[in-house]
XYZ file of C-alpha atoms in Angstrom:
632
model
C 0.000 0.000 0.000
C 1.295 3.181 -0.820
C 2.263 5.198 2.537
C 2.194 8.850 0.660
C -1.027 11.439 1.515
C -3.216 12.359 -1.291
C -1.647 15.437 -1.019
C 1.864 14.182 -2.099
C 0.105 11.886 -4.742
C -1.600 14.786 -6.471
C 1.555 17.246 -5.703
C 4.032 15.112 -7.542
C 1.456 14.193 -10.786
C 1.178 17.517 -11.294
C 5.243 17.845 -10.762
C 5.600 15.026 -13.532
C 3.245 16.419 -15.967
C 4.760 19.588 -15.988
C 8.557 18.283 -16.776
C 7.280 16.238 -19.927
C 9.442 17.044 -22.463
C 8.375 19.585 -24.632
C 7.981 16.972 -27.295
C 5.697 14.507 -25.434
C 3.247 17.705 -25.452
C 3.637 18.196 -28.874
C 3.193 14.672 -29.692
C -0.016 15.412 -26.962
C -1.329 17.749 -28.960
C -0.820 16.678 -32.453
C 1.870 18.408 -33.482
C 5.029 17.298 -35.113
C 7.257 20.114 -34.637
C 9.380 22.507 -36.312
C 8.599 25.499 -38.896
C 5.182 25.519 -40.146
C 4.616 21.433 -38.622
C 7.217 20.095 -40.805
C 10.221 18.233 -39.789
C 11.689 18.021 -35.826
C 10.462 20.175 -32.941
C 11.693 23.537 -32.521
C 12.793 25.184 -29.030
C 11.233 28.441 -30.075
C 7.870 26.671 -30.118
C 7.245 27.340 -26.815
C 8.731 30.888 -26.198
C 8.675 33.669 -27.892
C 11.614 34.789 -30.832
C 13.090 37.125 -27.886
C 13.063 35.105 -24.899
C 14.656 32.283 -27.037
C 17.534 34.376 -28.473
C 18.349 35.502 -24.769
C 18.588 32.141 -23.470
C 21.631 30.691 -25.784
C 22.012 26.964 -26.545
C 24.444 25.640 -24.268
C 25.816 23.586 -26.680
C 29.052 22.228 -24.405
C 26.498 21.230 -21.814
C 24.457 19.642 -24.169
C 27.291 17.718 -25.724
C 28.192 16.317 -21.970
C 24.460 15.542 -21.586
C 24.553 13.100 -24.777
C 27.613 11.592 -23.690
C 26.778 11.018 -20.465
C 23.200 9.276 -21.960
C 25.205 6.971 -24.344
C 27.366 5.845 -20.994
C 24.114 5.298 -18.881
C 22.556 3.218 -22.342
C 25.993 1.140 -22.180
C 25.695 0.478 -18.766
C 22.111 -1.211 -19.285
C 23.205 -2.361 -22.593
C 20.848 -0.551 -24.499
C 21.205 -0.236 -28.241
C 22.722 2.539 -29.653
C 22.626 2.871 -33.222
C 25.801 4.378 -34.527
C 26.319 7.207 -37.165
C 25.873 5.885 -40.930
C 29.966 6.593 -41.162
C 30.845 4.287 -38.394
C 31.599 0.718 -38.737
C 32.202 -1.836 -36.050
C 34.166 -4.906 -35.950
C 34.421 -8.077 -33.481
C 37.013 -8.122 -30.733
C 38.803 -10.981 -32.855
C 38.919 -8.430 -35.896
C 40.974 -6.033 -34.102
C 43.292 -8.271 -32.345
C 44.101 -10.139 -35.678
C 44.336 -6.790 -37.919
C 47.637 -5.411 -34.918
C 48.586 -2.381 -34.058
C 50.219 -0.040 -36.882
C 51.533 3.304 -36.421
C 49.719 6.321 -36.692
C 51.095 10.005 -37.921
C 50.132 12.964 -37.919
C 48.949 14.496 -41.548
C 47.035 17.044 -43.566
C 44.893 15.782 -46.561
C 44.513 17.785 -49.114
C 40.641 17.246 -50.747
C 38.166 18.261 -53.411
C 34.534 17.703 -53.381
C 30.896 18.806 -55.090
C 28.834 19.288 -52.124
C 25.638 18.424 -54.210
C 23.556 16.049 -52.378
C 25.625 16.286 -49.150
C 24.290 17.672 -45.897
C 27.988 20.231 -46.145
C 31.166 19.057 -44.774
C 31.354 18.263 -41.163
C 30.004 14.815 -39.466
C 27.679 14.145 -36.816
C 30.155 12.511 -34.076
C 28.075 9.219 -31.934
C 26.120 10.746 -29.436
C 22.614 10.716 -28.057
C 22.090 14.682 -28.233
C 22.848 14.371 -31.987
C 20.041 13.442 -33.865
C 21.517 14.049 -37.656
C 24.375 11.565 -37.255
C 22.368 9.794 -40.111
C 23.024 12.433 -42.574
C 25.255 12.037 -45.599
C 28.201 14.179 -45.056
C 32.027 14.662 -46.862
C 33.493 13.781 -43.505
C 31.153 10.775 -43.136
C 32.471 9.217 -47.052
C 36.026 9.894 -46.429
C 36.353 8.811 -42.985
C 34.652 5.521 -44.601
C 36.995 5.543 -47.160
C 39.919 5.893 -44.724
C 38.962 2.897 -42.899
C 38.248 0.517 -46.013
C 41.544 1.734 -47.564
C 43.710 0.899 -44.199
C 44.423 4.194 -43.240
C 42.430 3.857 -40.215
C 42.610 0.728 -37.901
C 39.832 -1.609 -36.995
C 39.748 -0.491 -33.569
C 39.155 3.342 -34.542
C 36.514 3.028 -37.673
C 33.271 3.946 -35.192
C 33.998 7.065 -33.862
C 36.575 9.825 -35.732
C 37.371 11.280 -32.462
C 40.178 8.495 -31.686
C 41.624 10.004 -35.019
C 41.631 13.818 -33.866
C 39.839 14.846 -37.230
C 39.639 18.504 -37.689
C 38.447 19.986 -40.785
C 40.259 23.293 -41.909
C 36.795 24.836 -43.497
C 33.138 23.523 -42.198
C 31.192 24.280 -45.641
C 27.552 24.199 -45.812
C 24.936 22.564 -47.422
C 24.798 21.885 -50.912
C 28.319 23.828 -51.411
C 31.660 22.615 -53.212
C 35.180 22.971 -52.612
C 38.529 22.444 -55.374
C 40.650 22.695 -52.291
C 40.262 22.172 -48.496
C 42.068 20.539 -45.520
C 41.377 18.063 -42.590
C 44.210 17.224 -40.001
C 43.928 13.737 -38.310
C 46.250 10.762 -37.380
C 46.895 8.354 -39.972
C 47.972 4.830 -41.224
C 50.013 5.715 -44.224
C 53.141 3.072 -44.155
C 51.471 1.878 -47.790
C 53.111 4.239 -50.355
C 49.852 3.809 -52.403
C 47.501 4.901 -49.499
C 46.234 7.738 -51.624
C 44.960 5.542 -54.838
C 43.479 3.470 -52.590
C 41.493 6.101 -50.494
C 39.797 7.567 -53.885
C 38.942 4.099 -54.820
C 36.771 4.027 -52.102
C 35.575 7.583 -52.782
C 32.733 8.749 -55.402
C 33.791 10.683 -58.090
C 32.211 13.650 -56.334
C 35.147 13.354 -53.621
C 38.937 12.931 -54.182
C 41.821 13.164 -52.015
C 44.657 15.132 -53.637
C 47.630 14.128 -51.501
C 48.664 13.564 -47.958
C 51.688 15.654 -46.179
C 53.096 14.962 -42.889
C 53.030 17.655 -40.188
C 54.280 18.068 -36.979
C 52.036 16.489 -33.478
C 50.564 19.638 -32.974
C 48.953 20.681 -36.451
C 45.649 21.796 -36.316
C 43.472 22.392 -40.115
C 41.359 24.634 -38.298
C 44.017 27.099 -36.054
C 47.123 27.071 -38.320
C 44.479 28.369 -41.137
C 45.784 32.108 -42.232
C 43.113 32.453 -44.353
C 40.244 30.932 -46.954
C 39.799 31.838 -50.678
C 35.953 31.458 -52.075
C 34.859 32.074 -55.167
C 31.104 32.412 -56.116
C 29.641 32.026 -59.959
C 26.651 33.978 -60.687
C 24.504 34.982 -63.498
C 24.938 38.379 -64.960
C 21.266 38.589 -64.979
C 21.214 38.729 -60.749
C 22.130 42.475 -61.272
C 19.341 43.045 -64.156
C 16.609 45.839 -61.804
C 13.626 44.447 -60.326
C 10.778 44.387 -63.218
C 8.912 47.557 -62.787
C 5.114 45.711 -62.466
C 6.760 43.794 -59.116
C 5.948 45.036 -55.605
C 10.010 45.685 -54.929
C 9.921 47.290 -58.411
C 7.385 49.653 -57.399
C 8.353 50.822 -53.886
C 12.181 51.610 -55.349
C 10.992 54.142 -58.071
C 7.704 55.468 -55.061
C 10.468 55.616 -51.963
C 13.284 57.628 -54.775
C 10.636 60.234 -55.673
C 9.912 60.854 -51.780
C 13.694 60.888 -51.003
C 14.248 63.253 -53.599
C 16.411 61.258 -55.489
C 15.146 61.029 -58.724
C 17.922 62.090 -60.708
C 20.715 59.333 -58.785
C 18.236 56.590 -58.973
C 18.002 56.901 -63.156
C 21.544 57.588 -63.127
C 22.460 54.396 -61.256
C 20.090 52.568 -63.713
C 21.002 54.264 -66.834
C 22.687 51.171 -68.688
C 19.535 48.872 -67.561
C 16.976 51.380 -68.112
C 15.826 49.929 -71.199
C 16.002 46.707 -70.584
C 12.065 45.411 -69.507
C 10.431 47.347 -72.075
C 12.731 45.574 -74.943
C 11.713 42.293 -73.400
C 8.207 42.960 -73.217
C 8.183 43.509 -76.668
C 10.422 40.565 -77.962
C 9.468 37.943 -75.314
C 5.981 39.280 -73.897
C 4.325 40.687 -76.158
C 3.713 37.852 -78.966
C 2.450 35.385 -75.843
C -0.071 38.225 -74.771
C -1.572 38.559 -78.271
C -1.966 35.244 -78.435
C -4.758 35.210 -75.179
C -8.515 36.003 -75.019
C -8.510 40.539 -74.494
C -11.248 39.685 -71.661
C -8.121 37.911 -69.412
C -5.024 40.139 -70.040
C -5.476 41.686 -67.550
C -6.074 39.218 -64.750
C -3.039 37.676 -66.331
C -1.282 40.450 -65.669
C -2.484 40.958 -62.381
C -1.842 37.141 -61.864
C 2.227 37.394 -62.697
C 2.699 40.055 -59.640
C 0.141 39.386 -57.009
C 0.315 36.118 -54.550
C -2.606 36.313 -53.559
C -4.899 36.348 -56.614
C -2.876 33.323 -57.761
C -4.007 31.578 -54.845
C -7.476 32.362 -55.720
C -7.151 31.266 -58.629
C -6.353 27.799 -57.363
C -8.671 27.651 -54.871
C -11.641 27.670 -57.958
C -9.093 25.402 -60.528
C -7.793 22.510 -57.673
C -8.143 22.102 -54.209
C -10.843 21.964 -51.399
C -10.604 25.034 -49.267
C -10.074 22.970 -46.431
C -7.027 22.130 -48.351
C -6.214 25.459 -49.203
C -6.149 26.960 -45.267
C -4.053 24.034 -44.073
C -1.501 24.479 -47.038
C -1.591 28.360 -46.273
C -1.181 27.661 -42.555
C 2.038 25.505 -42.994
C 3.951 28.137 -45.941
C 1.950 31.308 -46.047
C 4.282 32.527 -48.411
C 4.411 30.482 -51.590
C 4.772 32.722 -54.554
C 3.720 30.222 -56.974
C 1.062 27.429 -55.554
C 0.444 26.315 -59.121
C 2.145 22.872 -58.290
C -1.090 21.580 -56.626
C -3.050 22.286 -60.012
C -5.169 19.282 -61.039
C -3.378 19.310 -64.629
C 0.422 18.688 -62.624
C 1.170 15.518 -64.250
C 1.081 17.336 -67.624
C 3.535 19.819 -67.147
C 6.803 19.325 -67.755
C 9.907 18.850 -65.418
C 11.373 22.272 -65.845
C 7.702 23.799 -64.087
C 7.800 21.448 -61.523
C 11.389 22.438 -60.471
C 10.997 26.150 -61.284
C 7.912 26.359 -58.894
C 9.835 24.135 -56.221
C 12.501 26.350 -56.248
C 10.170 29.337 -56.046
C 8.237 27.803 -52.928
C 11.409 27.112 -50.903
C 13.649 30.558 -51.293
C 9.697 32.165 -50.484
C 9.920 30.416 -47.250
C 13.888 30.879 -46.641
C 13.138 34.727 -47.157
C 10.958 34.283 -44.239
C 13.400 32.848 -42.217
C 15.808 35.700 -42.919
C 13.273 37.794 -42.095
C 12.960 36.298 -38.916
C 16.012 36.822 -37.780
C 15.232 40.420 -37.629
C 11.808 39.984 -36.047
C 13.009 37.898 -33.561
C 11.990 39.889 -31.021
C 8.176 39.205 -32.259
C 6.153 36.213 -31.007
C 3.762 36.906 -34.477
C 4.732 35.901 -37.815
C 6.277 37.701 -40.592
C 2.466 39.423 -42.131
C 2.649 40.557 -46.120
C 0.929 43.273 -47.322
C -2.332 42.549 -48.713
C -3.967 44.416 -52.084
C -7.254 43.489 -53.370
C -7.772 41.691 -56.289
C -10.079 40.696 -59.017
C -11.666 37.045 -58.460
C -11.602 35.038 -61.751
C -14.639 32.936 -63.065
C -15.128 29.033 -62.414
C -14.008 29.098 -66.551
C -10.897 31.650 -66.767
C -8.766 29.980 -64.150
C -7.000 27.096 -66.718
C -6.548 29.988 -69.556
C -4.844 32.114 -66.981
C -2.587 29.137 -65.778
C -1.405 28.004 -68.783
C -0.435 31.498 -70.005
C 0.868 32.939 -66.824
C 3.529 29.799 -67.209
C 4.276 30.483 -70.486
C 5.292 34.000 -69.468
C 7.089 32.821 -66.800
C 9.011 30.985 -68.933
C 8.737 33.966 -71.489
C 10.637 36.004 -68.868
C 13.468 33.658 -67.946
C 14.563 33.742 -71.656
C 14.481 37.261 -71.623
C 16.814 37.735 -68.407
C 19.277 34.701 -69.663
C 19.823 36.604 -72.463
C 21.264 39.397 -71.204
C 24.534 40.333 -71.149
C 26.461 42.505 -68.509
C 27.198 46.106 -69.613
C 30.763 47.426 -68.896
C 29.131 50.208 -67.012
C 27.489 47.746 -64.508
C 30.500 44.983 -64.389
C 32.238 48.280 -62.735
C 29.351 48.982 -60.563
C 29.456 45.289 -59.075
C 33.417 46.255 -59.120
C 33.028 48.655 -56.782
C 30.527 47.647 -55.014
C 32.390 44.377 -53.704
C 35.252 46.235 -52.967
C 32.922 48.101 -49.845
C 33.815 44.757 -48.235
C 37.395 44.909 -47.822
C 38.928 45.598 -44.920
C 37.302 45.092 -40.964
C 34.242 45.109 -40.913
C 31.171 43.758 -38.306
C 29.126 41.375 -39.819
C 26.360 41.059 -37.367
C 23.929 41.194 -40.231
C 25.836 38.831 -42.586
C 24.976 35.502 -40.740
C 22.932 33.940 -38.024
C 22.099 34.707 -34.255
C 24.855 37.476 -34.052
C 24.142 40.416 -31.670
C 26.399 43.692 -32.836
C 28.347 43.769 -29.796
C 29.335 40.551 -30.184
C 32.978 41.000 -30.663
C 33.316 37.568 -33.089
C 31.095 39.180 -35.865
C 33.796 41.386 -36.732
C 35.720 39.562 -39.442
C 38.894 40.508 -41.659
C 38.459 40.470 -45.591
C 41.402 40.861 -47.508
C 40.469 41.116 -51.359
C 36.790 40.841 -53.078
C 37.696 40.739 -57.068
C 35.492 39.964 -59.890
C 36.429 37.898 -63.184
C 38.387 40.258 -66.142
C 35.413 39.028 -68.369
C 32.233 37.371 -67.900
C 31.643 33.404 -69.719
C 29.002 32.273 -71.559
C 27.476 28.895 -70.586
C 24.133 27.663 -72.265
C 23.327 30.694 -73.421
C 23.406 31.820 -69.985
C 26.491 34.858 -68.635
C 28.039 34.389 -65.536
C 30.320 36.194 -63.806
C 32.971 34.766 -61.064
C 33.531 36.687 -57.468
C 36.996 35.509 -55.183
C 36.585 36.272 -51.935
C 39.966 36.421 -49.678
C 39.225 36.387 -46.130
C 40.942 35.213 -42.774
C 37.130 33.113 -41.313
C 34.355 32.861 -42.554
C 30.697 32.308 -40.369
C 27.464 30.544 -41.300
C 26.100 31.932 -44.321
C 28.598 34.934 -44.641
C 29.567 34.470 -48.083
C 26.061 34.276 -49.615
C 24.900 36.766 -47.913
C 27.708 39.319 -49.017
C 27.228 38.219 -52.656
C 23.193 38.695 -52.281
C 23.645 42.067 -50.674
C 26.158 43.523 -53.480
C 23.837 42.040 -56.238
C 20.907 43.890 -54.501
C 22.288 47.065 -54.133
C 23.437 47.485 -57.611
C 19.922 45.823 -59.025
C 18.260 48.029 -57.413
C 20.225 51.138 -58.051
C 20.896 51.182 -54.245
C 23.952 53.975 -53.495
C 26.989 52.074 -52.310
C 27.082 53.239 -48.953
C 24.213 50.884 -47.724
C 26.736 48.282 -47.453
C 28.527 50.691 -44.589
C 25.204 51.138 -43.173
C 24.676 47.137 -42.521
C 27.546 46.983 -40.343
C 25.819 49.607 -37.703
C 23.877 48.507 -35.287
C 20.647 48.122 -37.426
C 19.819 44.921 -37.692
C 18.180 44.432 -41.677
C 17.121 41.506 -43.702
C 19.785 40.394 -45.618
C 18.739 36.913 -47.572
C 21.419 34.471 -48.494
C 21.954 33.553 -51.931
C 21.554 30.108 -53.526
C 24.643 27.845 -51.790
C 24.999 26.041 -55.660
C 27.175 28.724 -56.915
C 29.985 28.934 -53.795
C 32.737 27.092 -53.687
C 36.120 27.045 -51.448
C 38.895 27.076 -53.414
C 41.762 26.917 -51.214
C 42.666 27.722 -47.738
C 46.072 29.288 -47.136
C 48.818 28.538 -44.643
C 51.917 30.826 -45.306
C 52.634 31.352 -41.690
C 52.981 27.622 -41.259
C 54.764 26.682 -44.914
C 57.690 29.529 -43.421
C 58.166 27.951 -40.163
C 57.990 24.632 -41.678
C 60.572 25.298 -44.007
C 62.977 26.763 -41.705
C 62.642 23.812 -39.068
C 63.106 21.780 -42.180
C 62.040 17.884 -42.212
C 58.349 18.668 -43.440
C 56.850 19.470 -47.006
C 55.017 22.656 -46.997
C 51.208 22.041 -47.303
C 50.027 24.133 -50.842
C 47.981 22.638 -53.432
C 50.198 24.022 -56.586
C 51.230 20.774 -56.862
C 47.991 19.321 -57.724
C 47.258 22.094 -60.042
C 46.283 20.045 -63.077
C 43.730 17.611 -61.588
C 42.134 20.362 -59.165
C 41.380 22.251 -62.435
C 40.036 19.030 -64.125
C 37.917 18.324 -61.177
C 36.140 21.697 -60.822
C 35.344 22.038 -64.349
C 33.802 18.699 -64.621
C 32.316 17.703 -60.995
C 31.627 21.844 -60.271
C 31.638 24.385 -62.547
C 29.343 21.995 -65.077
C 27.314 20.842 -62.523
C 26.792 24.561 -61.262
C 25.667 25.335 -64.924
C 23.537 21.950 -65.292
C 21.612 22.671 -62.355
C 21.090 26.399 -63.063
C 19.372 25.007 -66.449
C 17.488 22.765 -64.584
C 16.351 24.373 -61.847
C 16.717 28.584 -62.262
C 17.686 28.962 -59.064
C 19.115 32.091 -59.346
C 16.284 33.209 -61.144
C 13.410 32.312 -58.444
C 15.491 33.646 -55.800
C 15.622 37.122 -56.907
C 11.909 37.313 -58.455
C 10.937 35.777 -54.693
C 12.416 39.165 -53.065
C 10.944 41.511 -55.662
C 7.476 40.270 -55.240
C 7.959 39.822 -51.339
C 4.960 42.046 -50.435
C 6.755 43.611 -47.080
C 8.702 46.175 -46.164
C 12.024 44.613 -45.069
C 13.934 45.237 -48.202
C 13.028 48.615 -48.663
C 16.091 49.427 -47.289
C 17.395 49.470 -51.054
C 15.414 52.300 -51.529
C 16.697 55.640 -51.612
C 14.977 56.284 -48.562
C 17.596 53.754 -46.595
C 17.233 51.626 -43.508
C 14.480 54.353 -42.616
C 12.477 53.149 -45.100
C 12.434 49.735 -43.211
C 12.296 50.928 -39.847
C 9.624 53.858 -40.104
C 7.334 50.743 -41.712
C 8.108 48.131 -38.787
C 7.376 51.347 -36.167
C 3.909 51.921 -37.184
C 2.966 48.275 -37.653
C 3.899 47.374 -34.291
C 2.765 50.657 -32.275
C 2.565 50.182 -28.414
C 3.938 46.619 -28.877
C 7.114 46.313 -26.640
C 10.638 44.858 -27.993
C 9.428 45.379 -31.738
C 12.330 47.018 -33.255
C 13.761 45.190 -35.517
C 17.423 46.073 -34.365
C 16.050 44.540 -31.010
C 18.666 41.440 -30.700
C 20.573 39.669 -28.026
C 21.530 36.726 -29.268
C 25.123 35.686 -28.797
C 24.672 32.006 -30.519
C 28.497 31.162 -31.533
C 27.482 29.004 -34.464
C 30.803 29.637 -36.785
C 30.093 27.677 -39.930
C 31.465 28.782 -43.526
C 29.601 29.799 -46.387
């Protein structure tokens, strides 16, 4: 019989209800977690964007906490499934295989990051729940253990090897050159061949060097070299029908600044009304007069395209729990009843569309985070179509979708503007705080101040399928999350939008502004540089310095045929670049209005009077000191 009072019984059900883990309530109340339901749960579920970024991850605590699980599941020999690199073998496997030396190395590697979840692996523990992922690190420490170079007894866990990676690229990006440090097997003089036969062709291992006990990738790095292809067409203005379009030429007028703002457009001026009348124009004659202009009014406005779908293919039940989980879908065409007709270039142009909508929301976020709302779009009214207009409207909205893609590839960079984009990289160099450039950085946080040596772009833009692109180097000593991208999407935005240079030195105030990061397929590290080591080393002597001129030949090889053409195949494919810029101009908000003429006032004044009396609304309202530091 249980001796405890009623009192205690009820006192400690309560007590155990209450310290359910946040996703037992979740699960509770039918929810699966994460942004808009999708995916795992989030910790800002259950506080507000503010309270969250106060209260940093942390993440040293949490590591111990996962170890200290996996210890406790050993103990009661529970299962632990291990990471998808790590491979186990029998007690009698180890003993037979002996012990074998291990040194101390740098490998010099290449990779495509396409299809990989970016460079670093998930070490075994409890607390980390993507150890499943595919990763760089996860193939060639695989690769290292089927080739020899690692022993038996140290294939499941990389942390008996002291792997450190010079660079930690993200998602989705590439690299000609980077470095890990580790402790190696390498007694077989053909270690190298018979690492990369192990390898895809997406991965290769250039060469191994011995260094000295101490070497560290990471801290002996002096600095990284990035370059970043992009499409001439990225710096083409906002069309003038678009929402971002509108508010640049509206905002220049009330700043006064008529006059600059045609001046910095002067070479693109021209450029919409000559494709409206190649590309448009012949499409638009083509369709009924009594739809032109809902078509129109379709190519530009979100939300009578949703209305159009809501008549054409789905239930509105449908509809609100679509709208619910990504309010902020450009295109929503893809549910259409007529989707298995269209073809694959639709499918992946609307996909695209769809996913840099809801990353722009994300950035956005980051500047709201002081908000427990959402990120609310403007609304305009609109014209409902008939039950019969909807499928004409479709079809011919794609087509000048399409229409206006060939139009933009087409272009080609004017000298006038190449010099513009000249000068407007070269804002970047020197020290500079970068609170705005990446994720959960406060501006007094003394780490996002970073060091960036050269910016340069290409002597002369390269044609590729009919498509210009131009190539950016970026020299810098570190790099943090997202950095790069969103350096290369801010310059591209202030000269497309005839922006005056100087907004760049306004992003490193204290304002905190939206600054989106551009599509990851087009960077790629190139090298990392270690002068200050490659002098001592050759003054101690007894070491080879650790440079990839050497390799020269198959680096360039590799990048033009697993890189560079896959960067161009997949910009064919999938117009990234493209959907990404047409997602901010028709982003119907104000938190890129700080383009305008107007400034970061523009932005600011707008934020003020939507969120009157509400406290902790300003969007330069952060505190986070998250010290996240990945590349890219």
């Amino acid at each position: 019989m249980d001796s405890r009072s009623p009192k205690e019984i009820f006192t400690m059900e309560v007590s155990h209800k209450r310290a359910k883990p946040s996703f037992e309530r979740d699960k509770r109340r039918g929810k699966s977690g994460g942004r808009g339901g999708r995916g795992s749960h989030s910790k800002k579920t259950d506080m507000g964007r503010a309270e969250w970024s106060r209260n940093p991850v942390d993440k040293r605590a949490q590591n111990d906490a996962g170890q200290e699980e996996n210890k406790r599941r050993k103990r009661n020999n529970e299962v632990i499934e291990p990471p998808i690199y790590a491979v186990e073998y029998s007690k009698e496997e180890i003993e037979t295989e002996g012990r074998k030396p291990k040194r101390k190395v740098a490998v010099m590697i290449g990779y495509s990051g396409t299809g990989y979840k970016g460079m670093q692996l998930q070490v075994l523990c409890y607390s980390a729940i993507n150890h499943h992922e595919k990763t760089i690190e996860g193939d060639l420490f695989k690769a290292f253990v089927a080739a020899g170079a690692i022993s038996k007894a140290n294939a499941n866990d990389p942390k008996k090897s002291s792997l450190v990676r010079c660079a930690r690229t993200d998602k989705g990006v590439h690299a000609a050159g980077n470095i890990i440090s580790l402790k190696l097997i390498i007694e077989d003089p053909d270690i190298v061949r018979k690492i990369n036969e192990n390898l895809s062709r997406q991965i290769r291992v250039w060469g191994i060097e011995r260094t000295n006990g101490s070497f560290s990738a990471y801290q002996l790095c002096d600095s990284r070299i990035y370059e970043y292809l992009i499409p001439t067409h990225c710096f083409l203005p906002p069309h003038p029908d678009s929402f971002l379009g509108k508010k640049l030429v509206e905002l220049s007028e009330e700043a006064g600044d008529n006059e600059g703002y045609s001046h910095r457009q002067e070479e693109v001026a021209s450029f919409w009304a000559e494709a409206e009348e190649q590309y448009i124009k012949p499409i638009i004659e083509k369709v009924d007069p009594s739809i032109r202009a809902l078509i129109s009014k379709a190519l530009y406005d979100t939300e009578f395209e949703s209305s159009i779908e809501t008549v054409d293919s789905i239930s509105e039940d449908t509809k609100q729990q679509e709208n619910k989980r990504n309010p902020y879908r450009a295109d929503r065409s893809d549910v259409n009843l007529n989707d298995a007709k269209r073809p694959k270039a639709q499918h992946a142009l609307e996909d695209q569309q769809a996913n840099y909508q809801e990353s722009l929301v994300e950035d956005v976020a980051e500047c709201k985070d002081a908000l427990d709302e959402p990120v609310k779009e403007e609304t305009q009214s609109t014209i409902a179509p008939t039950q019969k207009e909807p499928l004409a409207i479709d079809q011919a909205v794609k087509e000048l979708k399409l229409a206006y893609i060939r139009a933009k590839k087409a272009y080609r960079l004017h000298p006038k503007r190449l010099e513009r984009v000249r000068s407007t990289l070269s804002r970047y160099v020197g020290t500079h705080n970068y609170h705005n450039y990446t994720i959960s950085k406060s501006f007094d946080n003394a780490s996002a101040k970073r060091v960036i040596k050269t910016f340069l772009v290409g002597e002369k833009p390269i044609i590729i399928n009919n498509t210009e692109w131009l190539s950016l180097k970026v020299h810098g000593q570190s790099f943090m999350m997202h950095q790069i991208r969103k350096m290369v999407s801010m310059a591209a935005l202030v000269v497309r939008c005839g922006c005056h240079e100087g907004r760049l030195q306004d992003s490193y105030m204290a304002d905190k502004i939206s600054i989106p990061k551009a599509p990851g397929s087009g960077l790629l590290l190139e090298r990392p540089v270690f002068d200050t080591y490659n002098s001592r080393i050759t003054t101690e002597g007894g070491k080879e310095k650790i440079e990839f001129a050497k390799f020269e030949r198959e680096m360039e090889e590799f990048k033009q045929r697993e890189i560079y053409e896959r960067i161009f195949r997949e910009e064919e494919r999938d117009n990234q670049f493209h959907t990404f810029f047409n997602s901010i101009d028709n982003f119907k908000n104000s938190y890129f209005l700080y383009l305008s003429s107007v400034g970061i006032l523009a932005t600011k004044k707008t934020v003020a009077s939507e969120h009157v009396g509400q406290p902790g609304a300003a969007m330069d309202d952060i505190s986070s000191d998250d010290t996240d530091t990945g590349e890219g």
